Tab-separated table of C-alpha atoms and ligand atoms in Angstrom:
chain	number	residue	atom	x	y	z
K	78	UNK	CA	-1.051	-13.356	20.611
K	79	UNK	CA	2.317	-12.218	19.243
K	80	UNK	CA	3.401	-8.570	19.220
K	81	UNK	CA	2.617	-8.093	15.525
K	82	UNK	CA	-0.959	-9.344	15.989
K	83	UNK	CA	-1.519	-7.221	19.119
K	84	UNK	CA	-0.279	-4.022	17.455
K	85	UNK	CA	-2.295	-4.768	14.345
K	86	UNK	CA	-5.460	-5.126	16.382
K	87	UNK	CA	-4.898	-1.936	18.470
K	88	UNK	CA	-4.150	0.284	15.484
K	89	UNK	CA	-7.025	-1.071	13.365
K	90	UNK	CA	-9.389	-0.263	16.254
K	91	UNK	CA	-7.998	3.264	16.414
K	92	UNK	CA	-8.408	3.641	12.646
K	93	UNK	CA	-11.989	2.349	12.806
K	94	UNK	CA	-12.826	5.086	15.301
K	95	UNK	CA	-12.045	7.897	12.828
K	96	UNK	CA	-15.032	9.715	11.306
K	97	UNK	CA	-15.521	9.805	7.602
K	98	UNK	CA	-14.662	13.484	7.646
K	99	UNK	CA	-11.409	12.919	9.519
K	100	UNK	CA	-10.406	10.220	7.014
K	101	UNK	CA	-11.179	12.516	4.097
K	102	UNK	CA	-9.382	15.547	5.525
K	103	UNK	CA	-6.243	13.700	6.569
K	104	UNK	CA	-6.227	11.800	3.270
K	105	UNK	CA	-6.221	15.061	1.337
K	106	UNK	CA	-3.171	16.226	3.292
K	107	UNK	CA	-1.395	12.910	2.648
K	108	UNK	CA	-2.149	13.042	-1.060
K	109	UNK	CA	-1.001	16.669	-1.456
K	110	UNK	CA	2.292	15.680	0.150
K	111	UNK	CA	2.738	12.532	-1.927
K	112	UNK	CA	2.108	14.145	-5.316
K	113	UNK	CA	4.698	16.819	-4.677
K	114	UNK	CA	7.523	14.333	-3.966
K	115	UNK	CA	10.158	14.004	-6.694
K	116	UNK	CA	9.983	10.235	-6.341
K	117	UNK	CA	6.295	10.325	-7.196
K	118	UNK	CA	6.623	12.882	-9.985
K	119	UNK	CA	9.368	10.798	-11.624
K	120	UNK	CA	7.421	7.530	-11.495
K	121	UNK	CA	5.683	6.633	-14.758
K	122	UNK	CA	4.152	3.350	-13.560
K	123	UNK	CA	2.526	3.567	-10.149
K	124	UNK	CA	0.965	0.637	-8.375
K	125	UNK	CA	-1.779	1.188	-5.813
K	126	UNK	CA	-4.360	-0.856	-3.979
K	127	UNK	CA	-7.863	0.568	-3.533
K	128	UNK	CA	-8.415	1.838	0.023
K	129	UNK	CA	-10.713	-0.237	2.249
K	130	UNK	CA	-12.719	0.826	5.301
K	131	UNK	CA	-10.821	3.654	7.060
K	132	UNK	CA	-7.486	3.399	5.264
K	133	UNK	CA	-5.975	6.607	3.896
K	134	UNK	CA	-7.952	7.083	0.730
K	135	UNK	CA	-6.043	5.941	-2.302
K	136	UNK	CA	-8.874	6.295	-4.802
K	137	UNK	CA	-8.147	10.028	-5.227
K	138	UNK	CA	-4.457	9.192	-5.623
K	139	UNK	CA	-5.357	6.695	-8.359
K	140	UNK	CA	-7.596	9.282	-9.999
K	141	UNK	CA	-4.769	11.847	-9.810
K	142	UNK	CA	-2.360	9.413	-11.457
K	143	UNK	CA	-4.814	8.633	-14.264
K	144	UNK	CA	-5.446	12.285	-15.031
K	145	UNK	CA	-1.717	13.086	-14.919
K	146	UNK	CA	-0.566	10.594	-17.546
K	147	UNK	CA	0.771	7.882	-15.254
K	148	UNK	CA	0.274	4.198	-15.926
K	149	UNK	CA	-1.584	2.714	-12.936
K	150	UNK	CA	-1.518	-0.887	-11.791
K	151	UNK	CA	-3.611	-2.411	-9.020
K	152	UNK	CA	-3.075	-5.680	-7.138
K	153	UNK	CA	-5.358	-8.706	-7.220
K	154	UNK	CA	-5.045	-11.904	-5.128
K	155	UNK	CA	-4.536	-14.716	-7.636
K	156	UNK	CA	-5.495	-18.132	-6.248
K	157	UNK	CA	-4.932	-20.065	-9.448
K	158	UNK	CA	-1.724	-21.611	-8.065
K	159	UNK	CA	-3.788	-23.552	-5.561
K	160	UNK	CA	-3.596	-23.710	-1.817
K	161	UNK	CA	-0.510	-22.015	-0.329
K	162	UNK	CA	0.508	-20.638	-3.722
K	163	UNK	CA	-1.793	-17.593	-3.904
K	164	UNK	CA	-0.001	-14.388	-4.804
K	165	UNK	CA	-0.538	-10.819	-5.962
K	166	UNK	CA	-0.842	-10.088	-9.679
K	167	UNK	CA	-0.963	-6.467	-10.905
K	168	UNK	CA	-3.330	-5.343	-13.632
K	169	UNK	CA	-3.403	-1.993	-15.413
K	170	UNK	CA	-6.293	0.273	-14.478
K	171	UNK	CA	-7.540	2.845	-16.970
K	172	UNK	CA	-10.924	3.724	-15.516
K	173	UNK	CA	-11.431	4.050	-11.764
K	174	UNK	CA	-15.166	3.316	-11.949
K	175	UNK	CA	-15.161	0.473	-14.422
K	176	UNK	CA	-11.971	-1.463	-13.832
K	177	UNK	CA	-12.459	-2.549	-10.227
K	178	UNK	CA	-14.753	-5.262	-8.888
K	179	UNK	CA	-15.339	-6.737	-5.422
K	180	UNK	CA	-12.786	-9.479	-4.808
K	181	UNK	CA	-10.947	-11.388	-2.067
K	182	UNK	CA	-11.691	-10.188	1.515
K	183	UNK	CA	-14.327	-7.802	0.082
K	184	UNK	CA	-11.567	-5.567	-1.311
K	185	UNK	CA	-12.017	-3.782	-4.621
K	186	UNK	CA	-9.639	-5.483	-7.038
K	187	UNK	CA	-8.946	-5.033	-10.755
K	188	UNK	CA	-10.788	-7.295	-13.202
K	189	UNK	CA	-8.652	-10.102	-14.657
K	190	UNK	CA	-7.462	-9.394	-18.176
K	191	UNK	CA	-4.351	-11.191	-19.460
K	192	UNK	CA	-3.555	-8.302	-21.776
K	193	UNK	CA	-3.379	-5.904	-18.812
K	194	UNK	CA	-0.953	-7.742	-16.538
K	195	UNK	CA	1.837	-5.452	-15.279
K	196	UNK	CA	5.009	-7.326	-14.238
K	197	UNK	CA	6.540	-6.398	-10.860
K	198	UNK	CA	9.687	-5.235	-12.707
K	199	UNK	CA	7.681	-2.569	-14.523
K	200	UNK	CA	6.553	-0.757	-11.350
K	201	UNK	CA	8.432	2.459	-10.520
K	202	UNK	CA	6.613	3.282	-7.308
K	203	UNK	CA	4.324	1.051	-5.274
K	204	UNK	CA	1.960	2.130	-2.538
K	205	UNK	CA	2.093	-0.626	0.029
K	206	UNK	CA	-0.856	-1.075	2.380
K	207	UNK	CA	-0.129	-1.549	6.037
K	208	UNK	CA	-1.549	-1.216	9.539
K	209	UNK	CA	1.493	-0.239	11.647
K	210	UNK	CA	4.844	1.251	10.636
K	211	UNK	CA	7.962	2.542	12.384
K	212	UNK	CA	10.366	5.326	11.588
K	213	UNK	CA	12.843	2.930	10.042
K	214	UNK	CA	10.281	1.915	7.421
K	215	UNK	CA	9.320	-1.398	8.982
K	216	UNK	CA	5.752	-2.421	8.316
K	217	UNK	CA	3.067	-4.703	9.700
K	218	UNK	CA	0.536	-5.577	7.050
K	219	UNK	CA	-2.524	-7.793	7.218
K	220	UNK	CA	-0.492	-10.858	8.054
K	221	UNK	CA	-0.629	-12.904	4.879
K	222	UNK	CA	2.797	-12.017	3.515
K	223	UNK	CA	1.399	-11.163	0.069
K	224	UNK	CA	3.234	-7.849	-0.157
K	225	UNK	CA	6.497	-9.137	1.265
K	226	UNK	CA	6.479	-11.741	-1.533
K	227	UNK	CA	5.399	-9.311	-4.231
K	228	UNK	CA	7.937	-6.590	-3.255
K	229	UNK	CA	10.760	-9.129	-3.388
K	230	UNK	CA	10.074	-9.327	-7.166
K	231	UNK	CA	10.168	-5.557	-7.900
K	232	UNK	CA	13.280	-3.752	-9.180
K	233	UNK	CA	15.912	-2.562	-6.722
K	234	UNK	CA	15.163	1.074	-7.575
K	235	UNK	CA	11.408	0.662	-7.250
K	236	UNK	CA	10.211	3.085	-4.542
K	237	UNK	CA	8.228	1.342	-1.840
K	238	UNK	CA	5.953	3.935	-0.272
K	239	UNK	CA	3.231	3.828	2.332
K	240	UNK	CA	0.453	6.289	3.066
K	241	UNK	CA	-0.794	6.243	6.692
K	242	UNK	CA	-2.226	8.335	9.477
K	243	UNK	CA	0.187	9.695	12.134
K	244	UNK	CA	-0.993	7.245	14.795
K	245	UNK	CA	-0.027	4.286	12.583
K	246	UNK	CA	3.681	5.204	12.869
K	247	UNK	CA	5.367	4.047	16.072
K	248	UNK	CA	8.994	4.408	17.195
K	249	UNK	CA	9.879	0.796	16.743
K	250	UNK	CA	8.076	-2.402	15.703
K	251	UNK	CA	9.346	-5.971	15.345
K	252	UNK	CA	10.542	-6.995	11.865
K	253	UNK	CA	11.424	-10.431	10.567
K	254	UNK	CA	13.956	-11.479	7.932
K	255	UNK	CA	11.233	-11.688	5.199
K	256	UNK	CA	9.770	-8.243	5.953
K	257	UNK	CA	10.606	-5.715	3.276
K	258	UNK	CA	10.928	-2.132	4.622
K	259	UNK	CA	9.407	1.010	3.130
K	260	UNK	CA	11.560	3.714	1.545
K	261	UNK	CA	9.055	6.475	2.265
K	262	UNK	CA	6.142	6.864	4.624
K	263	UNK	CA	3.721	9.764	4.051
K	264	UNK	CA	1.323	10.909	6.773
K	265	UNK	CA	-0.855	13.964	7.223
K	266	UNK	CA	2.084	15.677	8.949
K	267	UNK	CA	4.763	14.959	6.381
K	268	UNK	CA	7.280	12.527	4.969
K	269	UNK	CA	9.535	10.025	6.674
K	270	UNK	CA	12.488	8.946	4.502
K	271	UNK	CA	14.539	5.828	5.042
K	272	UNK	CA	17.954	5.622	3.487
K	273	UNK	CA	18.422	2.248	1.839
K	274	UNK	CA	20.100	-0.377	3.939
K	275	UNK	CA	19.542	1.276	7.290
K	276	UNK	CA	15.947	0.490	7.937
K	277	UNK	CA	15.850	-2.766	9.857
K	278	UNK	CA	15.749	-3.211	13.608
E	475	ATP	N1	9.350	-13.758	1.081
E	475	ATP	C1	8.585	-14.686	1.677
E	475	ATP	N2	8.711	-16.007	1.297
E	475	ATP	C2	7.941	-16.956	1.867
E	475	ATP	N3	6.999	-16.716	2.808
E	475	ATP	C3	6.859	-15.467	3.212
E	475	ATP	C4	7.596	-14.380	2.667
E	475	ATP	N4	7.217	-13.262	3.259
E	475	ATP	C5	6.251	-13.591	4.106
E	475	ATP	N5	6.018	-14.892	4.092
E	475	ATP	C6	5.019	-15.640	4.903
E	475	ATP	O1	3.949	-14.824	5.187
E	475	ATP	C7	3.645	-14.872	6.602
E	475	ATP	C8	3.106	-13.528	7.038
E	475	ATP	O2	4.094	-12.527	6.881
E	475	ATP	P1	4.020	-11.194	7.786
E	475	ATP	O3	3.677	-11.520	9.202
E	475	ATP	O4	5.237	-10.401	7.535
E	475	ATP	O5	2.736	-10.486	7.134
E	475	ATP	P2	2.481	-9.021	6.736
E	475	ATP	O6	3.732	-8.329	6.303
E	475	ATP	O7	1.709	-8.385	7.818
E	475	ATP	O8	1.521	-9.272	5.480
E	475	ATP	P3	1.393	-8.571	4.047
E	475	ATP	O9	2.786	-8.528	3.395
E	475	ATP	O10	0.424	-9.437	3.308
E	475	ATP	O11	0.850	-7.197	4.276
E	475	ATP	C9	4.994	-15.168	7.246
E	475	ATP	O12	4.842	-15.826	8.466
E	475	ATP	C10	5.674	-16.051	6.218
E	475	ATP	O13	5.318	-17.421	6.438
E	476	MG	MG1	5.604	-8.629	6.700
């Protein structure tokens, strides 16, 4: 197994061992930190996936955005391009309870609705899911490259942010040419900022 796969497996195991209460408590701390950041406050269109298993809970973040006048988009895996051409498409979410349905990999994804497609260029801040990160903003995701391809289509000034637990952030992880680094990582103990252009190994 390569280093990325090994790290992914180890950290997922560690995350699976958290209790529901630990996930909820730490997630609250992460959210309180995120919503006070100027980058978040400034963002009018926020994109976020729905948390899955023991990920930092994003559902409360989505709810916060909706009740604070932000436009919210959520990603869906679109397979219409055929084999090898599947990609992420973002759809606007207006109702946390009604607008998600079980989709690819058992994740909750937005329902398809042409009229609600949000183009990557419209996103001001995107929460990027990931398993392992480092202090330079490098990220190991689930290994499909969906986010690396989606992020490449966002605006240059779009803030790429990750929410994670402390143990998901290591000193240094391998990064490849196609890996797009995070600008901000928020954990239960605070924020890690990465100045643009200085984040790669
Ligand atoms: N910009 C890109 N263009 C073409 N292929 C890409 C691009 N980014 C990633 N890929 C493909 O996706 C594969 C998986 O990428 P990687 O190992 O970085 O996954 P990941 O970052 O963990 O996944 P994800 O982005 O879905 O969370 C790569 O081996 C590569 O073939
Ligand atoms: Mg990658």
